[in-house]
Coordinates of C-alpha atoms and ligand atoms in Angstrom, one line a residue:
M1 CA 0.0 0.0 0.0
D2 CA 1.3 3.4 -0.9
A3 CA 1.7 5.8 2.0
P4 CA 0.0 9.2 1.6
V5 CA 2.2 11.7 -0.1
T6 CA 2.5 15.0 1.7
A7 CA 1.5 17.8 -0.6
S8 CA 4.7 19.7 -0.7
P9 CA 4.3 23.4 -0.6
H10 CA 7.9 23.5 0.5
L11 CA 9.2 21.5 -2.4
P12 CA 9.3 23.8 -5.4
Q13 CA 9.5 22.1 -8.7
T14 CA 12.3 24.4 -9.6
L15 CA 14.7 23.7 -6.8
T16 CA 16.4 26.8 -5.5
G17 CA 19.5 26.7 -3.5
Q18 CA 22.1 28.6 -1.6
V19 CA 25.7 28.0 -2.6
V20 CA 27.6 26.4 0.3
H21 CA 30.7 25.1 -1.4
Q22 CA 32.8 26.0 -4.4
P23 CA 35.6 23.4 -5.2
T24 CA 39.1 24.5 -5.8
A25 CA 40.6 24.0 -9.2
D26 CA 43.1 21.5 -7.7
A27 CA 42.6 17.9 -8.6
E28 CA 44.8 15.9 -6.3
W29 CA 43.3 12.5 -5.5
W30 CA 42.8 13.1 -1.8
R31 CA 40.4 16.0 -2.4
T32 CA 37.7 13.7 -3.6
A33 CA 38.8 10.2 -2.4
V34 CA 36.7 7.6 -0.7
I35 CA 39.0 6.0 1.8
Y36 CA 38.1 2.6 3.4
Q37 CA 39.3 1.9 6.9
V38 CA 40.7 -1.5 7.5
Y39 CA 41.0 -2.6 11.1
P40 CA 43.6 -5.3 10.5
R41 CA 42.7 -7.6 13.5
S42 CA 39.1 -7.9 12.2
F43 CA 39.2 -7.7 8.4
G44 CA 40.5 -11.1 7.3
D45 CA 42.6 -13.8 8.8
A46 CA 45.0 -15.8 6.6
D47 CA 46.9 -17.9 9.2
G48 CA 43.9 -19.3 11.0
D49 CA 44.6 -18.0 14.6
G50 CA 41.4 -16.1 14.6
I51 CA 43.0 -12.6 14.5
G52 CA 43.1 -10.8 11.2
D53 CA 46.5 -10.2 9.6
L54 CA 48.2 -8.4 6.6
P55 CA 48.1 -11.4 4.2
G56 CA 44.3 -11.7 5.1
V57 CA 43.9 -8.1 4.0
T58 CA 45.9 -8.6 0.8
E59 CA 43.8 -11.6 -0.1
R60 CA 40.7 -9.5 0.1
L61 CA 41.7 -6.3 -1.5
E62 CA 39.7 -7.2 -4.6
H63 CA 36.6 -6.7 -2.6
L64 CA 37.6 -3.1 -2.0
A65 CA 38.5 -2.6 -5.7
R66 CA 35.1 -3.9 -6.7
L67 CA 33.4 -1.8 -4.1
G68 CA 34.9 1.2 -5.8
V69 CA 36.9 3.0 -3.1
D70 CA 40.1 4.9 -3.9
A71 CA 42.3 4.1 -0.9
V72 CA 42.7 2.0 2.2
W73 CA 43.7 3.3 5.6
L74 CA 45.0 0.5 7.9
S75 CA 44.8 0.9 11.6
P76 CA 48.2 0.0 13.3
F77 CA 49.9 -3.3 12.6
Y78 CA 53.2 -2.4 14.2
R79 CA 55.0 -4.3 16.9
S80 CA 52.9 -3.8 20.0
P81 CA 51.8 -5.6 23.2
Q82 CA 48.2 -4.9 22.0
K83 CA 47.1 -3.2 25.2
D84 CA 45.1 -0.8 23.1
A85 CA 44.8 -3.0 20.0
G86 CA 48.0 -1.7 18.4
Y87 CA 47.6 2.0 19.3
D88 CA 50.4 1.2 21.8
V89 CA 53.4 0.9 19.5
A90 CA 56.6 -0.8 20.7
D91 CA 58.5 -0.5 17.3
Y92 CA 57.3 1.8 14.6
R93 CA 59.5 0.2 12.0
D94 CA 58.3 -3.4 12.2
V95 CA 55.1 -5.4 11.8
D96 CA 53.8 -7.3 14.8
P97 CA 54.1 -11.1 14.3
L98 CA 50.4 -11.3 15.0
F99 CA 49.8 -9.4 11.7
G100 CA 52.8 -10.8 9.7
T101 CA 56.1 -9.4 8.6
L102 CA 57.5 -6.3 6.8
A103 CA 57.5 -8.4 3.6
D104 CA 53.7 -8.9 4.1
A105 CA 53.3 -5.1 4.4
D106 CA 55.3 -4.6 1.2
A107 CA 53.2 -7.2 -0.6
L108 CA 50.0 -5.5 0.6
I109 CA 51.2 -2.1 -0.6
A110 CA 52.2 -3.6 -4.0
R111 CA 48.9 -5.5 -4.5
A112 CA 46.9 -2.4 -3.5
H113 CA 48.8 -0.3 -6.0
E114 CA 48.3 -2.9 -8.7
L115 CA 44.5 -2.7 -8.1
G116 CA 44.7 1.1 -8.2
L117 CA 44.2 1.6 -4.4
R118 CA 46.3 3.9 -2.4
V119 CA 47.5 2.9 1.0
V120 CA 47.4 5.1 4.1
V121 CA 48.9 3.8 7.3
D122 CA 48.4 4.9 10.9
L123 CA 51.0 6.9 12.8
V124 CA 50.8 7.1 16.6
P125 CA 52.9 10.1 17.8
N126 CA 51.3 11.1 21.0
H127 CA 52.5 8.1 23.0
T128 CA 54.5 5.0 22.6
S129 CA 53.9 1.6 24.3
D130 CA 55.5 1.2 27.6
Q131 CA 57.4 -1.7 26.0
H132 CA 59.1 0.7 23.5
A133 CA 62.9 0.7 23.9
W134 CA 62.8 4.4 24.8
F135 CA 60.5 3.9 27.7
R136 CA 62.3 0.8 28.9
Q137 CA 65.4 2.9 29.0
A138 CA 63.6 5.8 30.7
L139 CA 62.5 3.4 33.5
A140 CA 65.9 1.9 33.9
D141 CA 68.0 5.1 33.8
G142 CA 65.9 6.8 36.5
P143 CA 64.9 10.4 37.4
G144 CA 66.9 13.2 35.7
S145 CA 68.2 10.9 33.0
A146 CA 68.3 11.9 29.3
A147 CA 66.0 9.0 28.5
R148 CA 63.3 10.3 30.9
A149 CA 63.3 13.7 29.1
R150 CA 61.7 12.1 26.0
Y151 CA 58.5 11.4 28.0
M152 CA 56.5 13.4 30.5
F153 CA 57.9 12.4 33.9
R154 CA 57.2 14.7 36.9
E155 CA 57.6 14.7 40.6
G156 CA 54.3 14.1 42.4
A157 CA 52.3 16.7 44.5
G158 CA 51.7 16.4 48.2
E159 CA 54.3 16.3 51.0
Y160 CA 55.9 13.1 49.8
G161 CA 55.0 13.3 46.1
E162 CA 52.3 10.8 46.8
E163 CA 49.7 12.7 44.7
P164 CA 49.7 12.9 40.9
P165 CA 51.3 16.1 39.5
N166 CA 47.9 17.4 38.4
N167 CA 44.3 16.4 38.2
W168 CA 44.1 15.3 34.5
Q169 CA 42.0 12.3 33.7
S170 CA 42.8 9.6 31.2
V171 CA 40.5 9.5 28.2
F172 CA 40.0 5.9 29.1
G173 CA 39.1 6.8 32.7
G174 CA 41.0 7.2 35.9
S175 CA 44.0 9.4 36.5
A176 CA 46.3 10.3 33.6
W177 CA 49.3 9.7 35.8
T178 CA 51.0 6.5 37.0
R179 CA 53.7 6.4 39.7
V180 CA 56.7 4.5 38.5
S181 CA 56.9 2.5 41.7
E182 CA 53.3 1.4 41.2
R183 CA 53.8 -0.1 37.8
P184 CA 53.2 -3.9 37.7
D185 CA 56.8 -4.4 36.6
A186 CA 58.2 -2.4 39.5
P187 CA 58.6 -5.1 42.2
G188 CA 62.2 -6.4 42.0
S189 CA 63.2 -3.9 39.4
S190 CA 65.6 -0.9 39.7
W191 CA 62.6 1.4 39.7
E192 CA 60.9 -0.3 42.6
R193 CA 61.3 2.7 44.8
D194 CA 61.1 5.4 42.1
G195 CA 58.6 8.0 43.2
Q196 CA 58.2 9.9 39.9
W197 CA 55.0 9.9 37.9
Y198 CA 54.5 9.8 34.1
L199 CA 51.7 11.2 32.0
H200 CA 49.5 9.0 29.9
L201 CA 46.4 10.6 28.3
F202 CA 45.2 7.0 27.5
D203 CA 46.2 3.7 29.2
S204 CA 49.0 3.5 31.7
S205 CA 50.7 1.3 29.1
Q206 CA 50.8 4.3 26.7
P207 CA 53.2 7.0 28.1
D208 CA 52.9 10.4 26.4
L209 CA 56.0 11.6 24.5
N210 CA 57.6 15.0 25.2
W211 CA 57.2 16.9 22.0
D212 CA 59.5 19.7 23.3
H213 CA 62.3 17.3 22.7
P214 CA 64.3 17.5 19.5
E215 CA 64.9 13.8 19.4
V216 CA 61.2 13.1 19.4
H217 CA 60.9 15.3 16.3
E218 CA 63.8 13.6 14.6
E219 CA 62.6 10.2 15.3
F220 CA 59.1 10.8 13.8
C221 CA 60.5 12.4 10.7
S222 CA 62.6 9.3 10.3
I223 CA 59.6 7.0 10.8
L224 CA 57.7 9.0 8.2
R225 CA 60.5 8.5 5.7
F226 CA 60.8 4.8 6.6
W227 CA 57.2 4.2 5.4
L228 CA 57.3 6.7 2.6
D229 CA 60.3 4.9 1.2
R230 CA 58.2 1.7 1.4
G231 CA 55.6 3.3 -0.9
V232 CA 52.8 4.3 1.4
D233 CA 50.6 7.1 0.2
G234 CA 50.0 8.8 3.5
F235 CA 49.4 8.7 7.2
R236 CA 46.4 8.9 9.4
V237 CA 47.8 10.8 12.5
D238 CA 46.4 9.4 15.8
V239 CA 45.4 12.0 18.4
A240 CA 46.9 14.8 16.3
H241 CA 45.6 17.4 18.7
G242 CA 47.3 15.9 21.7
L243 CA 51.0 16.1 21.2
V244 CA 51.7 19.5 22.8
K245 CA 50.5 20.2 26.3
A246 CA 50.0 23.7 27.9
A247 CA 53.2 24.9 29.7
G248 CA 53.1 24.1 33.4
L249 CA 50.5 21.4 32.9
P250 CA 47.8 23.3 34.7
D251 CA 45.0 21.6 36.4
W252 CA 41.8 21.1 34.4
A253 CA 38.7 19.4 35.6
G254 CA 36.8 19.2 32.3
H255 CA 36.0 16.0 30.7
V256 CA 37.6 14.8 27.4
R257 CA 35.7 12.3 25.4
M258 CA 36.8 10.2 22.4
V259 CA 35.8 11.5 19.0
E260 CA 33.6 14.2 20.5
G261 CA 36.6 16.0 22.1
T262 CA 36.6 18.5 24.9
D263 CA 33.2 19.7 26.2
V264 CA 33.8 23.4 25.9
E265 CA 30.9 24.4 28.1
E266 CA 32.1 22.0 30.8
G267 CA 35.6 23.3 30.4
L268 CA 34.5 26.9 30.9
A269 CA 32.6 25.9 34.0
A270 CA 35.6 24.0 35.3
A271 CA 38.0 26.8 34.6
E272 CA 35.9 29.3 36.6
D273 CA 36.3 27.1 39.7
E274 CA 40.0 26.8 39.3
V275 CA 43.2 28.5 39.9
L276 CA 45.1 28.1 36.7
A277 CA 48.7 28.8 35.8
P278 CA 49.1 32.2 34.3
D279 CA 50.0 30.8 30.9
A280 CA 46.7 28.9 30.8
S281 CA 44.7 32.1 30.5
D282 CA 43.8 31.3 26.9
D283 CA 42.2 28.1 28.1
V284 CA 40.2 30.0 30.7
E285 CA 38.7 32.1 27.9
T286 CA 38.0 29.3 25.5
G287 CA 37.2 26.4 27.7
R288 CA 39.8 24.4 25.8
S289 CA 41.7 21.8 27.7
P290 CA 45.4 22.2 28.4
M291 CA 46.2 18.8 27.0
F292 CA 44.5 19.2 23.6
D293 CA 44.6 21.5 20.6
Q294 CA 47.4 23.7 21.8
D295 CA 48.7 26.0 19.1
G296 CA 52.2 24.4 19.3
V297 CA 51.0 21.3 17.5
H298 CA 50.9 23.1 14.2
E299 CA 54.6 23.5 14.0
I300 CA 55.0 19.8 14.1
Y301 CA 52.7 19.3 11.1
R302 CA 54.5 22.0 9.1
E303 CA 57.7 20.0 9.7
W304 CA 56.0 16.8 8.6
R305 CA 54.5 18.4 5.5
A306 CA 57.9 19.4 4.4
V307 CA 59.0 15.8 4.7
L308 CA 56.1 14.5 2.6
D309 CA 56.6 17.3 0.0
E310 CA 60.1 15.8 -0.6
Y311 CA 58.3 12.8 -2.1
D312 CA 56.5 12.4 -5.3
G313 CA 53.0 11.2 -5.7
D314 CA 50.8 13.3 -3.5
R315 CA 51.3 11.7 -0.2
I316 CA 48.9 12.8 2.6
L317 CA 48.6 13.5 6.3
V318 CA 45.1 13.0 7.8
A319 CA 44.4 14.4 11.3
E320 CA 42.5 12.5 13.9
A321 CA 41.7 15.6 16.0
W322 CA 38.7 15.9 18.3
V323 CA 38.6 19.6 18.1
E324 CA 35.8 22.1 18.2
P325 CA 34.6 24.4 16.7
L326 CA 35.1 23.5 13.0
E327 CA 37.2 26.7 12.5
R328 CA 39.8 25.3 15.0
L329 CA 39.9 22.0 13.2
A330 CA 40.4 23.8 9.9
L331 CA 43.7 25.1 11.2
Y332 CA 45.1 21.6 10.9
V333 CA 44.5 21.6 7.2
R334 CA 46.0 24.9 6.2
P335 CA 48.0 24.7 3.0
D336 CA 51.3 24.0 4.7
E337 CA 50.0 21.4 7.3
M338 CA 47.9 18.3 6.9
H339 CA 45.8 17.5 3.8
Q340 CA 42.6 16.3 5.6
A341 CA 41.1 16.0 9.0
F342 CA 38.3 13.7 10.0
N343 CA 35.0 15.5 10.3
F344 CA 33.8 14.2 13.6
N345 CA 31.3 17.0 13.8
F346 CA 29.3 15.2 11.0
L347 CA 29.7 11.9 12.8
V348 CA 28.3 13.1 16.1
T349 CA 25.5 15.1 14.6
R350 CA 22.1 13.8 15.6
W351 CA 19.6 12.5 13.1
S352 CA 18.0 15.9 12.8
P353 CA 17.6 17.7 9.5
A354 CA 18.4 21.1 10.9
E355 CA 21.5 19.9 12.6
L356 CA 22.7 18.0 9.6
R357 CA 22.2 21.0 7.3
E358 CA 24.2 23.1 9.8
S359 CA 27.0 20.5 10.0
I360 CA 27.2 20.3 6.2
T361 CA 27.2 24.1 5.7
G362 CA 29.6 24.8 8.6
S363 CA 32.0 22.1 7.5
Y364 CA 32.3 23.5 4.0
A365 CA 32.6 27.0 5.3
A366 CA 35.5 26.1 7.6
N367 CA 37.4 24.0 5.2
D368 CA 36.9 26.2 2.1
A369 CA 38.3 29.1 4.1
V370 CA 41.7 27.3 4.1
G371 CA 41.4 25.6 0.7
A372 CA 41.1 22.1 2.2
P373 CA 38.6 19.4 1.2
T374 CA 35.9 18.6 3.7
T375 CA 35.8 15.0 4.8
W376 CA 32.8 12.9 5.8
V377 CA 32.7 10.0 8.2
L378 CA 30.0 8.1 10.0
S379 CA 31.7 5.1 11.6
N380 CA 35.2 4.0 12.8
H381 CA 36.8 1.6 15.3
D382 CA 36.1 4.0 18.2
V383 CA 32.3 4.5 18.0
V384 CA 29.2 2.4 17.9
R385 CA 28.5 1.5 14.3
H386 CA 26.1 3.9 12.7
A387 CA 23.6 1.1 11.8
S388 CA 23.1 0.8 15.5
R389 CA 23.8 4.3 16.7
L390 CA 21.0 5.6 14.4
G391 CA 18.6 3.0 15.9
L392 CA 18.9 4.4 19.4
A393 CA 16.3 6.7 21.0
E394 CA 19.1 9.3 21.4
T395 CA 21.1 9.6 18.1
G396 CA 24.3 11.6 17.9
K397 CA 27.7 10.3 19.2
G398 CA 26.1 7.4 21.1
P399 CA 27.4 5.7 24.2
N400 CA 30.8 4.1 24.4
G401 CA 29.6 0.6 23.6
I402 CA 26.4 -1.2 24.2
G403 CA 25.9 -4.2 26.4
A404 CA 23.3 -7.0 26.6
E405 CA 21.6 -5.4 29.6
D406 CA 21.4 -1.9 27.9
T407 CA 18.4 -0.8 25.9
Q408 CA 19.0 -2.4 22.5
P409 CA 18.9 -0.3 19.3
D410 CA 16.1 -0.8 16.9
A411 CA 17.9 -2.7 14.2
E412 CA 15.5 -2.1 11.4
L413 CA 15.3 1.6 12.0
G414 CA 19.0 1.8 12.5
L415 CA 19.8 0.1 9.2
R416 CA 17.2 2.2 7.3
R417 CA 18.7 5.4 8.6
A418 CA 22.3 4.2 8.2
R419 CA 21.6 3.5 4.5
A420 CA 20.1 7.0 4.2
A421 CA 22.9 8.6 6.1
S422 CA 25.5 6.8 3.9
L423 CA 23.9 7.8 0.7
L424 CA 23.7 11.4 1.9
M425 CA 27.4 11.3 2.8
L426 CA 28.5 9.8 -0.5
G427 CA 26.6 12.4 -2.5
L428 CA 28.6 15.2 -0.8
A429 CA 31.6 16.8 -2.5
G430 CA 34.9 16.3 -0.7
S431 CA 36.4 13.0 0.6
A432 CA 34.5 10.3 2.5
Y433 CA 35.6 7.6 4.9
V434 CA 34.0 4.1 5.0
Y435 CA 34.6 1.9 8.0
Q436 CA 35.0 -1.8 7.2
G437 CA 31.7 -3.6 7.3
E438 CA 29.5 -0.5 7.0
E439 CA 29.2 -1.4 3.3
L440 CA 27.4 -4.5 4.5
G441 CA 25.2 -2.6 6.9
L442 CA 26.7 -4.4 9.8
P443 CA 25.2 -3.5 13.2
E444 CA 27.3 -3.2 16.4
H445 CA 27.7 -6.4 18.4
T446 CA 25.5 -5.2 21.3
T447 CA 25.3 -8.4 23.3
L448 CA 29.0 -9.4 23.6
D449 CA 29.7 -11.3 26.7
D450 CA 31.5 -9.0 29.2
S451 CA 34.2 -11.6 29.8
L452 CA 35.4 -11.2 26.2
R453 CA 35.9 -7.4 26.4
Q454 CA 39.4 -6.2 25.7
D455 CA 39.1 -2.4 25.4
P456 CA 41.1 -0.7 28.2
A457 CA 38.1 1.7 28.6
W458 CA 36.1 -1.2 30.0
W459 CA 38.6 -1.8 32.8
R460 CA 39.6 1.8 33.4
T461 CA 36.1 3.1 33.9
G462 CA 35.3 0.3 36.4
H463 CA 33.0 -1.2 33.8
A464 CA 30.9 1.9 33.6
E465 CA 31.7 2.0 29.8
K466 CA 31.4 -1.1 27.7
G467 CA 34.1 0.2 25.3
R468 CA 34.7 -0.3 21.7
D469 CA 34.9 -4.1 21.2
G470 CA 31.4 -4.2 19.7
C471 CA 32.4 -2.3 16.6
R472 CA 35.6 -4.3 16.1
V473 CA 34.1 -7.8 15.6
P474 CA 35.7 -9.9 12.8
L475 CA 33.9 -9.3 9.4
P476 CA 31.7 -11.9 7.8
W477 CA 32.7 -13.0 4.3
R478 CA 30.8 -16.2 3.5
S479 CA 27.5 -17.1 5.0
D480 CA 28.0 -20.9 5.0
A481 CA 31.6 -21.1 6.3
P482 CA 32.7 -21.5 9.9
G483 CA 33.5 -18.1 11.4
L484 CA 31.6 -16.7 8.4
G485 CA 34.7 -17.1 6.3
F486 CA 36.8 -14.7 8.4
S487 CA 39.5 -17.3 9.0
P488 CA 40.3 -20.7 7.3
T489 CA 39.9 -22.4 10.7
G490 CA 36.7 -20.7 11.6
R491 CA 38.3 -19.0 14.6
T492 CA 37.4 -15.4 15.4
W493 CA 38.9 -13.4 18.3
L494 CA 35.4 -12.1 19.1
P495 CA 32.2 -14.0 18.3
Q496 CA 30.1 -12.7 15.4
P497 CA 26.4 -12.0 16.0
E498 CA 24.1 -14.6 14.4
S499 CA 22.4 -12.0 12.3
W500 CA 25.6 -11.4 10.4
A501 CA 25.3 -14.7 8.3
A502 CA 22.6 -13.0 6.2
L503 CA 24.9 -10.0 5.8
A504 CA 27.9 -11.8 4.3
P505 CA 29.0 -10.5 0.9
D506 CA 28.2 -13.8 -0.9
V507 CA 24.6 -13.3 0.1
Q508 CA 24.4 -9.6 -0.5
E509 CA 26.0 -9.8 -3.9
Q510 CA 22.9 -11.7 -5.1
Q511 CA 20.5 -9.1 -3.8
E512 CA 19.9 -6.0 -5.8
D513 CA 18.6 -4.1 -2.8
S514 CA 21.3 -5.1 -0.4
T515 CA 23.4 -2.6 1.4
L516 CA 26.5 -3.9 -0.5
S517 CA 24.7 -3.3 -3.8
L518 CA 23.7 0.2 -2.6
Y519 CA 27.3 1.1 -1.8
R520 CA 28.6 -0.3 -5.0
R521 CA 26.1 1.6 -7.1
A522 CA 26.6 4.8 -5.2
L523 CA 30.3 4.7 -5.4
A524 CA 30.2 3.9 -9.1
L525 CA 27.8 6.9 -9.7
R526 CA 29.9 9.1 -7.5
A527 CA 33.0 8.3 -9.6
E528 CA 31.1 8.6 -12.9
H529 CA 29.7 12.0 -12.1
R530 CA 32.8 13.2 -10.2
L531 CA 30.6 14.1 -7.2
G532 CA 33.6 14.5 -5.0
A533 CA 34.7 17.5 -7.0
G534 CA 31.3 19.1 -7.3
A535 CA 30.1 22.5 -6.2
M536 CA 27.3 22.3 -3.6
D537 CA 24.1 24.2 -3.1
L538 CA 21.8 23.7 -0.1
V539 CA 18.4 23.3 -1.6
T540 CA 15.2 24.5 0.1
A541 CA 13.0 21.5 0.3
G542 CA 11.2 21.8 3.6
E543 CA 12.1 21.5 7.3
D544 CA 12.3 17.7 7.3
V545 CA 14.4 17.3 4.2
V546 CA 18.2 17.7 3.9
A547 CA 18.6 18.4 0.2
V548 CA 21.8 19.4 -1.7
R549 CA 22.6 19.9 -5.3
N550 CA 25.9 18.7 -6.5
T551 CA 27.0 20.4 -9.8
G552 CA 30.0 20.0 -12.0
E553 CA 31.1 21.0 -15.4
E554 CA 29.7 19.2 -18.4
R555 CA 27.3 17.0 -16.5
P556 CA 23.8 17.4 -15.2
A557 CA 23.4 18.4 -11.6
V558 CA 22.7 15.6 -9.1
V559 CA 20.2 16.4 -6.3
V560 CA 20.7 14.5 -3.1
M561 CA 17.6 14.4 -0.9
A562 CA 17.2 12.8 2.5
N563 CA 13.8 12.8 4.2
L564 CA 14.1 12.7 8.0
G565 CA 10.4 13.6 8.6
T566 CA 7.6 11.2 9.6
E567 CA 5.7 11.6 6.3
P568 CA 6.8 10.8 2.7
V569 CA 7.5 13.8 0.6
A570 CA 6.9 14.2 -3.1
L571 CA 9.9 14.0 -5.5
P572 CA 10.4 17.1 -7.7
E573 CA 9.2 16.6 -11.2
G574 CA 11.5 16.3 -14.2
H575 CA 14.1 14.2 -12.4
E576 CA 15.3 10.8 -12.9
V577 CA 16.1 8.5 -9.9
L578 CA 19.8 7.5 -10.0
V579 CA 19.8 5.5 -6.7
A580 CA 17.8 5.4 -3.5
S581 CA 18.6 4.0 0.0
G582 CA 15.2 2.3 0.1
P583 CA 12.1 1.7 -2.0
L584 CA 10.4 4.8 -3.3
A585 CA 6.6 4.5 -3.0
G586 CA 4.5 6.2 -5.6
G587 CA 6.9 9.0 -6.7
A588 CA 7.5 9.9 -3.0
L589 CA 10.5 9.8 -0.8
P590 CA 9.6 7.8 2.4
T591 CA 10.8 8.6 5.9
D592 CA 14.5 8.0 6.6
T593 CA 15.3 7.5 3.0
T594 CA 17.8 9.3 0.7
V595 CA 17.6 9.5 -3.1
W596 CA 19.9 10.9 -5.8
L597 CA 18.1 12.5 -8.7
R598 CA 19.3 13.9 -12.0
A599 CA 17.5 16.5 -14.0
Q600 CA 16.0 14.9 -17.1
A601 CA 17.5 16.3 -20.2
Ligands
GLC701 C1 42.8 7.2 18.8 C2 42.5 5.8 18.2 C3 42.0 5.0 19.3 C4 43.1 4.9 20.4 C5 43.5 6.2 20.8 C6 44.8 6.1 21.6 O1 41.8 7.9 19.2 O2 41.5 6.0 17.2 O3 41.5 3.7 18.9 O4 42.6 4.1 21.5 O5 43.8 7.1 19.7 O6 45.9 5.9 20.8

């Protein structure tokens, strides 16, 4: 039965719009690229131990070439004790045996290039692992040593130094300081009675580096060269806003959250109550935290940009920076710094037409002002997958993980909205990021057994936060194979939800209306019409509709319309449907559905 179609006084047949973005004339690949995030431990397993590896990625690269993406970004595969799933690096120039060898990395890069895919690797410069040679030496050499100067060691507060040097909290919960003598490896060691503390904005196994130290600069320039020489096309820079801390490490009682960043309001309130060091006055005014988004970080990226510019082939730096507002984020992508920054503003925007319009408009304004492409992202390895997030009563950033006893997302609603959100995102000019499995419409694993959780946030918050394991579950590849084809032995380091069998690519490939088919079609159209390089108008189409027109030279305009209202809206006349995220009933765009339209010649 066809739903009633809203008469649409607000949907003029001649769509009028307001220009929100004019592309630059530059045509470098990264300005328009769709970049697919591979989370190596969960993409594909070749050796059968149940943990994904680099040969497992190489074997499956054809899936990505067929999907139609331009590049792959790989989360860390370096030597690491895996306390934070590889974001704790012990050796930046080697591959962890869990994932393979350097030769496997070379083979992956070569195969990707053969298939026309660029390769971006992860760089983790804010902290090392506590198993890194530099930190082992810092522990052994003791207070005042040259080795300690590369990290953030301090004396404690209180009469006996028994209090942490300041009140900073770890992003994963608990204090951001650990006393050397309280480390689990202290008993019986030479640092058994060592009263100094070291800073770790994340887990205690991830000591922060001291970016005032010239050797730290030299080391990271050398690491960049190591991977550039091996042929990588760029780096995704982890916690890019964190490297420099405010001088004097002033107290700060605000809360820093992953992806979302500093809560500025909360920071302002906290600052009012506090006596801050004189050089923290800027933070008092802005509510910005003294550990993040300090102006000093930009010098580092200028230094790195110069290194990349020595190489041919348009290599890139991508900032993972949880920075607000968008104008501050845009500073990271000025012409002599990084090339792109993840647009977390878009990711955390609620499923609200007005807020989405504002995010789109604001993102273009901020990035266009510095000549950088706007990026779009809906999911990654740190947030609840958008097919589940958008099925929660409260959309937006979502909780840090969902457990069996929590209110469960509405799976059908979530998938419907996720498909609509993805199709909206892929119709926008700029560069887009796709997180592995979102092209299958995978939901979060929301009923994982607590005993299986590995995210340090789960432990460090005293189990208050479930953490990120639910978005990191091994991918399904074949519906009828053990472990859904993830591994030749059927082993998977986390169990897959039963519902995933029906979502395996071998099933979805046969279905014209599957999420996989939708992504393939959208990516092919995006490439054909060069939508990434388009100019954008925000089109007036009523309160409940997010509508943009993507125009380019020598091609008809493509109108992207998402209906977030409760009633279907009529489609404008004289347009041909290119692709839709769900069935269109009787010439109308149903609730939570996106369509791409082309003006009929
Ligand atoms: C980044 C990564 C996240 C990691 C954190 C610490 O936010 O995306 O997974 O836990 O940095 O390195």
